[in-house]
Structures are given as C-alpha cells and as structure tokens.
Coordinates of C-alpha atoms and ligand atoms in Angstrom, one line a residue:
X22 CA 15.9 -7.6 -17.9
X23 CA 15.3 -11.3 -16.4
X24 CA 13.4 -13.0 -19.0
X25 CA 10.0 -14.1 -17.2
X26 CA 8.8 -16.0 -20.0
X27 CA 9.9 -16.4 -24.1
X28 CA 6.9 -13.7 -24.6
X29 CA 8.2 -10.4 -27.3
X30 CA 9.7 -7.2 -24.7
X31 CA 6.5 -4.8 -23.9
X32 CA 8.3 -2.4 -25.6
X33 CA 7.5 -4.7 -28.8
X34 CA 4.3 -5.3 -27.4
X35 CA 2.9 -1.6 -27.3
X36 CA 4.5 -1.1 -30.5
X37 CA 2.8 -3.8 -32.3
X38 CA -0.6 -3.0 -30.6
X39 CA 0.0 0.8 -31.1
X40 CA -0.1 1.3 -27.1
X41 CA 0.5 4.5 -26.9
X42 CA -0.4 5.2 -23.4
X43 CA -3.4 7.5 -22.6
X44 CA -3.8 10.1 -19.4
X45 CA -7.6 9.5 -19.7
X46 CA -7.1 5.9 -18.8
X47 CA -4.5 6.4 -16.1
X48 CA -1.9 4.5 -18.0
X49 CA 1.5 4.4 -16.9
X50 CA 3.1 1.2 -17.5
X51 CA 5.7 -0.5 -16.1
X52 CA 7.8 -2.3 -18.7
X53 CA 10.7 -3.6 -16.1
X54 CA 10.1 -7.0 -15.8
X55 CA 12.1 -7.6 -12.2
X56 CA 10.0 -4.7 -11.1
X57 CA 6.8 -6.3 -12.1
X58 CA 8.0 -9.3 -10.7
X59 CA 8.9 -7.9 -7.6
X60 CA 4.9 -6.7 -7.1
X61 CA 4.0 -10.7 -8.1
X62 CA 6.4 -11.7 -5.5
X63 CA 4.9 -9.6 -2.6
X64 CA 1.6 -11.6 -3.6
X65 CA 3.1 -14.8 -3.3
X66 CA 2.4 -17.6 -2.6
X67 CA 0.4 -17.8 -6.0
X68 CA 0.5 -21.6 -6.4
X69 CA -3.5 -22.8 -6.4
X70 CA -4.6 -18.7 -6.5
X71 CA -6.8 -16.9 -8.4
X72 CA -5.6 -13.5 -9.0
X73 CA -7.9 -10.7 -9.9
X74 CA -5.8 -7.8 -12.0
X75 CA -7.3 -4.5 -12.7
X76 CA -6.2 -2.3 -15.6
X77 CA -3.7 -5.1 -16.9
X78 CA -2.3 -2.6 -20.0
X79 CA 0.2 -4.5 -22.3
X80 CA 0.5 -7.3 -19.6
X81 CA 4.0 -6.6 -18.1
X82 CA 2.3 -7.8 -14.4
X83 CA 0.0 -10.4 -16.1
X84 CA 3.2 -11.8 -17.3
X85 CA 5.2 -12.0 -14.0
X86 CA 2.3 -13.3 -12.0
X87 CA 1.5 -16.1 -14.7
X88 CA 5.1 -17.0 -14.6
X89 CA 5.3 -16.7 -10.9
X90 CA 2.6 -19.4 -11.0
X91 CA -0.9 -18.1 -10.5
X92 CA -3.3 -20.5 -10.9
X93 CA -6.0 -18.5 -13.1
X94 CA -5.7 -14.6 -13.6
X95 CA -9.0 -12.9 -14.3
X96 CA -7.5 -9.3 -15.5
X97 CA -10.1 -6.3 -16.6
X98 CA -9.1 -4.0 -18.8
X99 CA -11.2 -0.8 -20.3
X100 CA -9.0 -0.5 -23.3
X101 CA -9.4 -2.2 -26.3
X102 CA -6.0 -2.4 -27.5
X103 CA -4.8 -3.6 -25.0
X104 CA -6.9 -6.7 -24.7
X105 CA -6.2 -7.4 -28.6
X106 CA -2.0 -7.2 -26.9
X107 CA -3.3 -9.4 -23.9
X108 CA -4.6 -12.1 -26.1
X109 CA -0.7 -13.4 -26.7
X110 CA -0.9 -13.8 -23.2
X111 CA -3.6 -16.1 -22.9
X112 CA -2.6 -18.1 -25.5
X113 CA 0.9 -18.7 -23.8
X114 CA -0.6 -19.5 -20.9
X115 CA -4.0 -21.7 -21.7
X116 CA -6.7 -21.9 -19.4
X117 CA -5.3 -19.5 -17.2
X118 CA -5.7 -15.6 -18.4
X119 CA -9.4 -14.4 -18.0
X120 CA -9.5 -11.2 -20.3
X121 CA -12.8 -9.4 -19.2
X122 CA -12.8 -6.0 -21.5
X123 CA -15.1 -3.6 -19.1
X124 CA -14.6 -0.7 -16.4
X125 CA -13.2 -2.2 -13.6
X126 CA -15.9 -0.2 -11.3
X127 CA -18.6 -1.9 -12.6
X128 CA -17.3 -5.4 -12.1
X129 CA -18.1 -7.8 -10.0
X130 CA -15.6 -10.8 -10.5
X131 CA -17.6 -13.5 -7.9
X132 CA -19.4 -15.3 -10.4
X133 CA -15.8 -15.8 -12.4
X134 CA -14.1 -17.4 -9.6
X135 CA -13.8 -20.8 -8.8
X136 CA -12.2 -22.9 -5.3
X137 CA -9.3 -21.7 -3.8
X138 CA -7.4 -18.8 -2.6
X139 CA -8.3 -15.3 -4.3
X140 CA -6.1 -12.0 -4.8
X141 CA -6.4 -8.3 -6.0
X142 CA -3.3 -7.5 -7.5
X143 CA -3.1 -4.6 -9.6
X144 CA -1.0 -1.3 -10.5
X145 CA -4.2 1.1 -10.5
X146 CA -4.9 3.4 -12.7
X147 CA -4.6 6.9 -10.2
X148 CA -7.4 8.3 -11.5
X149 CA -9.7 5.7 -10.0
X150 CA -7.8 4.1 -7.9
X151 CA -9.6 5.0 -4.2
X152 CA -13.2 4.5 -5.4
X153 CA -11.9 1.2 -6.6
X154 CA -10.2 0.5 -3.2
X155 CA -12.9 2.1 -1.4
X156 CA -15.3 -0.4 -2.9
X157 CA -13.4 -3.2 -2.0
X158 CA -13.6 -2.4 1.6
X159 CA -17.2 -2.2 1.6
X160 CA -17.5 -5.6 0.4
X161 CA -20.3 -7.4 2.2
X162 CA -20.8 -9.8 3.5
X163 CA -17.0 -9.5 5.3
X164 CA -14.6 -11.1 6.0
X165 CA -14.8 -10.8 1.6
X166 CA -13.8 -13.2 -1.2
X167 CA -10.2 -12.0 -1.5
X168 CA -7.3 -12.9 1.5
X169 CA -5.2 -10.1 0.1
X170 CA -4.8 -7.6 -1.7
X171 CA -1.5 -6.0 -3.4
X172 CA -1.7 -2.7 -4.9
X173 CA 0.2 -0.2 -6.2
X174 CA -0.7 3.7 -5.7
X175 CA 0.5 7.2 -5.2
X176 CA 2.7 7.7 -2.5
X177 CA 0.4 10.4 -0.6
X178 CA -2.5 7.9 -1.1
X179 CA -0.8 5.1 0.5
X180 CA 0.7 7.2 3.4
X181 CA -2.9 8.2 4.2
X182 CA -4.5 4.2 3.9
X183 CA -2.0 3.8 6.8
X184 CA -1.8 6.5 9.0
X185 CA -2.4 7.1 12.5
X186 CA -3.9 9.5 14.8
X187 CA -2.2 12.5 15.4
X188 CA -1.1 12.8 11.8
X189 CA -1.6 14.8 9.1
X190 CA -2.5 12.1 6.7
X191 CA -5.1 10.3 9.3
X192 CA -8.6 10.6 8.0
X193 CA -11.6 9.3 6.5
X194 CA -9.7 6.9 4.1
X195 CA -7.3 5.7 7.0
X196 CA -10.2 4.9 9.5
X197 CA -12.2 2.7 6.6
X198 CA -9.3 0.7 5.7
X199 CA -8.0 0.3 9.3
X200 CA -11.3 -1.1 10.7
X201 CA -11.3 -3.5 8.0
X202 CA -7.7 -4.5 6.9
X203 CA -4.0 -4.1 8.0
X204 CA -2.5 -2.1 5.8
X205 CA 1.1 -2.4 5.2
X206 CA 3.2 0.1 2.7
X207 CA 6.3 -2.7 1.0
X208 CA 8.1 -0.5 -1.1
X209 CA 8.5 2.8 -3.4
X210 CA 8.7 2.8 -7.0
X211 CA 9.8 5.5 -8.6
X212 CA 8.9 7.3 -11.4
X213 CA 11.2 6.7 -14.0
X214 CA 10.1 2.8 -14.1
X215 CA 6.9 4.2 -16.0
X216 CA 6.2 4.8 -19.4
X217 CA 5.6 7.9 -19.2
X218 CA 6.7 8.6 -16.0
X219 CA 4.0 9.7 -13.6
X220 CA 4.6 13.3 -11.5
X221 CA 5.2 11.2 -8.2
X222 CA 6.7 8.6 -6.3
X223 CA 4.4 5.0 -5.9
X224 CA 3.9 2.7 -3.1
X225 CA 3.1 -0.7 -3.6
X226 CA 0.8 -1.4 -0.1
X227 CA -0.6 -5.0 1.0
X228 CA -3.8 -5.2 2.8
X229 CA -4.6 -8.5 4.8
X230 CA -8.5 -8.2 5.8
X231 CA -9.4 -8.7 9.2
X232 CA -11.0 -11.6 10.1
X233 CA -13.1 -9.8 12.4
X234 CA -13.1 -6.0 12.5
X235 CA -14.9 -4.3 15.7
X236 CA -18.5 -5.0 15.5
X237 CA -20.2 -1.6 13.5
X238 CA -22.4 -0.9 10.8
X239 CA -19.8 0.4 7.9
X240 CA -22.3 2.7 6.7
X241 CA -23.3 4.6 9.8
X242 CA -19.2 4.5 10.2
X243 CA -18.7 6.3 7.0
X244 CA -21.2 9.1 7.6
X245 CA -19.6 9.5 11.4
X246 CA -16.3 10.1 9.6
X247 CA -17.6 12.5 7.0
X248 CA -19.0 14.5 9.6
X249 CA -16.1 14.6 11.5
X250 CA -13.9 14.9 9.4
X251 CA -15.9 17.5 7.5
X252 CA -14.3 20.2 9.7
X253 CA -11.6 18.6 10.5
X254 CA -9.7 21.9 12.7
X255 CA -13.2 21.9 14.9
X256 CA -14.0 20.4 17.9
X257 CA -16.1 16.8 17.8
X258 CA -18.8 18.7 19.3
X259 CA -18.8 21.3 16.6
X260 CA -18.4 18.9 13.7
X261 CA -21.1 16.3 14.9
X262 CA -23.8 19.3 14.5
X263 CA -24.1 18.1 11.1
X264 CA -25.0 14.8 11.8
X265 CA -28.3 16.4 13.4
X266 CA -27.8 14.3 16.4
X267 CA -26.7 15.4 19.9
X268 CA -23.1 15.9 19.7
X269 CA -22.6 16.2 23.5
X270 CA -24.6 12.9 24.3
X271 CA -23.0 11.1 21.2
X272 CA -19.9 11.6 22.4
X273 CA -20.5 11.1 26.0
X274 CA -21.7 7.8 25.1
X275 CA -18.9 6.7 23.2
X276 CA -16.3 8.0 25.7
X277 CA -14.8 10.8 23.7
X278 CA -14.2 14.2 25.3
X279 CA -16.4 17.2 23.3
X280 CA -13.3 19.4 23.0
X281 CA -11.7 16.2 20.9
X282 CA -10.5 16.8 17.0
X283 CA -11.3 14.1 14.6
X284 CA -7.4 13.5 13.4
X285 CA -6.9 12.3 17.5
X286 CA -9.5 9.8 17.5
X287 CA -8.6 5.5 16.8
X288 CA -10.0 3.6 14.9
X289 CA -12.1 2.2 17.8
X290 CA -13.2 5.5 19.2
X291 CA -15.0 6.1 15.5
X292 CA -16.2 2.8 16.0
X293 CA -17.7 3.4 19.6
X294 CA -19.4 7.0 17.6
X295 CA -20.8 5.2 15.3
X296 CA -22.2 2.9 17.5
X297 CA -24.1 5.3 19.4
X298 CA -25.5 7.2 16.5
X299 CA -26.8 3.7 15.3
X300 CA -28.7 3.6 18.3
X301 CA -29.9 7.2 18.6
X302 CA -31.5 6.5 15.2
X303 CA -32.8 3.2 15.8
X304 CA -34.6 4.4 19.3
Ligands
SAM425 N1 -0.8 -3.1 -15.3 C1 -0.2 -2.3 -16.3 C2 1.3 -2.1 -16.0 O1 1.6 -2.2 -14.8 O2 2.1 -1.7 -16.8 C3 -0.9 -1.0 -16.6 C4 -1.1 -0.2 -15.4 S1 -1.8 1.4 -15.8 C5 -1.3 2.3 -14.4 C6 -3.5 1.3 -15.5 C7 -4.3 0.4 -16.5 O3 -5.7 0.4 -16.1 C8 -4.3 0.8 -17.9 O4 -4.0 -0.3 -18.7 C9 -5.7 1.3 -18.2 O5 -6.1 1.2 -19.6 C10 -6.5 0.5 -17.3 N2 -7.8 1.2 -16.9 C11 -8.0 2.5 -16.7 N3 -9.3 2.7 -16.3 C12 -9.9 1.5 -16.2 C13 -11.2 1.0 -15.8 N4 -12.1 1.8 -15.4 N5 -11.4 -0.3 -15.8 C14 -10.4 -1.2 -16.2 N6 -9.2 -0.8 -16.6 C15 -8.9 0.5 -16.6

C-alpha cells in the first residue's frame, strides 16, 4: 500500500469509528489506497478544482484526491459515523474538506462552490446510484456547473450509460446520457477490492458534458423514450400509441420508418421524435 498521506490505514479507521459497513447504505468500501488513487488520477488535473464526493465512507477516496491535490472537496455523507471518521480528514487537510452530513439526493452543492473548475467524483452507493446520475443529467440550465464527472458503478449499469443502437443494453439510460455527455467506461474493478465485496464487477466511467447537445426539450425526450422503450420488442408505431399522439405522423415527421424498434434508433433520431411531439402539443 503507497502511503497517500501519514493519515492511520482505513482498516484503523473503521475500527476506531466502528464502521461496520451497512447494505442499507450501499457501503462497500474500498480500502486499497493505489486503487483509490487510481479513481483520483482519472479525475486529474485536480490542481485549482473543487471536487464534489458523494457517499465519502471512511474517506479512502477523500484521502487520495486531497493528496492528489484537489483544491476543496465538498463530500456528502448520510452516515453519521462516518462523518465523526471524516473529521481526521479535515483536520489534516485545513480549509479544504467540506463534510456536509445529508442524503446526497436532496443536495444541491451550488451555493457551496466557489471559482474555478468543479468535479463529481464519487464510488456510489448502488442502491441509488442512477437516480443520482440521472439527476445530474437533468441539470438545468446546461451545459451544468461540473466539467466532469468520474464515477464508479456496476458493470451492467455502465455498459448500458454507453451503449449503442443495436444492443441489448441501449435504452432509456443510454439515450439521456448520450444526448448530454460522452461517456467513456476507464476501467474494471473487481470485487475483492471491497469490504465486503459486492456480487459484481465495477466500472469506473468518465462523463465529459457536451457543450452543446442537439437542440430538444429533455423532458418531452424522456417521455418519448419511456414510451418507446416501454415495449421495447414492438414496432415505433405500436409503442408511440401511448404517447396519445399520432404515431404514424410523429414518426413520419421525424424521419423514422413505422416498422422501426426503439433499441435501432440514435441518439438524434429520439431527438428528431421528440421534437415533433413538442410541436404536436404546442399546436
Ligand atoms: N467512498 C467510500 C469508498 O470508496 O470506500 C464509500 C463508498 S460506498 C460504495 C457508498 C457510500 O455512500 C457509503 O459511505 C454510504 O454511507 C454513502 N451513502 C449511501 N447513501 C447515501 C445518501 N443517500 N447520501 C449520501 N451518502 C450516502
């Protein structure tokens, strides 16, 4: 183990703080600290950046991203025992750990954040892991506060956030995170560098926003995908029923042939759907 900083092993750490982790809280921790450096790296350059942690634990990424050089990191974490662990942290590091204690999906880190570059970098808890990223994506106004975001999720997840038409994995999730980011899977970490280890294999996955996605309202997106991907084995022109709009002129209109599944559709053929629907409604 390379030795980040002159801070007590986690092990110590979860000891002392009696961090035994909980399946309620999603807590699998990673106590290698070249692994946890490894994630800090794939957010780098940190120099001048705030980073915004989620679900920070006994503070084995904390740690590597503080040492790594992160300006300020603003880390949220719903368990109590571990923020009593994380305030050895701050105290190492003055000025520059932000402990919020709170649920992550209520929080809105903006009025915490000061100039300069901003980053998501988190191992998620799996539990709530795609309503947090999912909420990040809808981030208005865009492009959002953050240039990136590094996160670390369950294998299948992450092969759906980036995969393309044609495949099983393509759907709603792929299409939302597509139009808005480039997604971009780094590596696999497997179970065994968890305490406790977790069923599955993990992907760490870097999303760069777009400056500009195509031009759409995400909303009217969303509910274009949920349709269509509702029945996902029909035909467009089945599936779009539910929208209660003309499925035949909607997709006319947005150049998709009516015999069309949803999994063969791009990114910018949704975006063309939902486009016309928008206008149906508004007319
Ligand atoms: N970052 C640590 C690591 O890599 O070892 C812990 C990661 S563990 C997978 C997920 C962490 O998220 C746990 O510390 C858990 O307590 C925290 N957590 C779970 N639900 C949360 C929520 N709603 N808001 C904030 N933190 C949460």
């Amino acid at each position: 183990m390379t030795a980040l900083d002159d801070l007590p092993p986690l092990r110590d750490v979860i000891r002392r703080y009696d961090l035994a982790a909980k399946k309620s809280l999603g807590q699998n921790f990673l106590l290698d600290l070249n692994l946890t450096a490894r994630i800090a790296r794939a957010a780098a350059p940190l120099a001048n950046t705030t980073v915004v942690e989620i679900g920070p634990g006994p503070g084995g990424l904390t740690r590597a991203l503080l040492a790594l050089g992160a300006k300020r990191v603003i880390a949220v974490e719903r368990d109590a025992r571990a923020v009593a662990a994380l305030a050895d942290i701050a105290a190492h590091y003055p000025g520059r750990l932000t402990i919020v204690e709170g649920d992550a999906l209520a929080f809105d880190p903006r009025p915490h954040l000061t100039a300069g570059p901003v980053r998501i970098v988190a191992n998620l808890p799996y539990n709530i892991a795609t309503p947090l990223l999912t909420g990040w994506l809808a981030t208005e106004p865009w492009p959002p506060w953050f240039d990136r975001m590094v996160l670390m999720f369950q294998r299948e997840v992450a092969e759906r956030l980036v995969a393309t038409p044609g495949s099983k994995a393509y759907g709603r999730l792929s299409i939302l995170t597509q139009w808005r980011t480039h997604p971009d899977i780094l590596f696999d970490v497997s179970p065994k560098a968890f305490v406790p280890p977790p069923k599955v294999v993990s992907s760490v996955v870097s999303f760069v926003p777009r400056p500009a996605p195509l031009a759409c309202d995400r909303r009217t997106l969303e509910r274009v995908t949920e349709a269509a991907f509702g029945q996902r084995r029909k035909m467009l022109r089945q599936s779009l029923k539910t929208l209660g709009a003309d499925p035949a002129g909607l997709l006319e209109q947005a150049w998709i042939a009516p015999t069309a599944r949803a999994e063969e559709i791009a990114v910018e053929g949704f975006v063309r759907l939902a486009n016309a629907f928008a206008a149906r409604t508004a007319a």
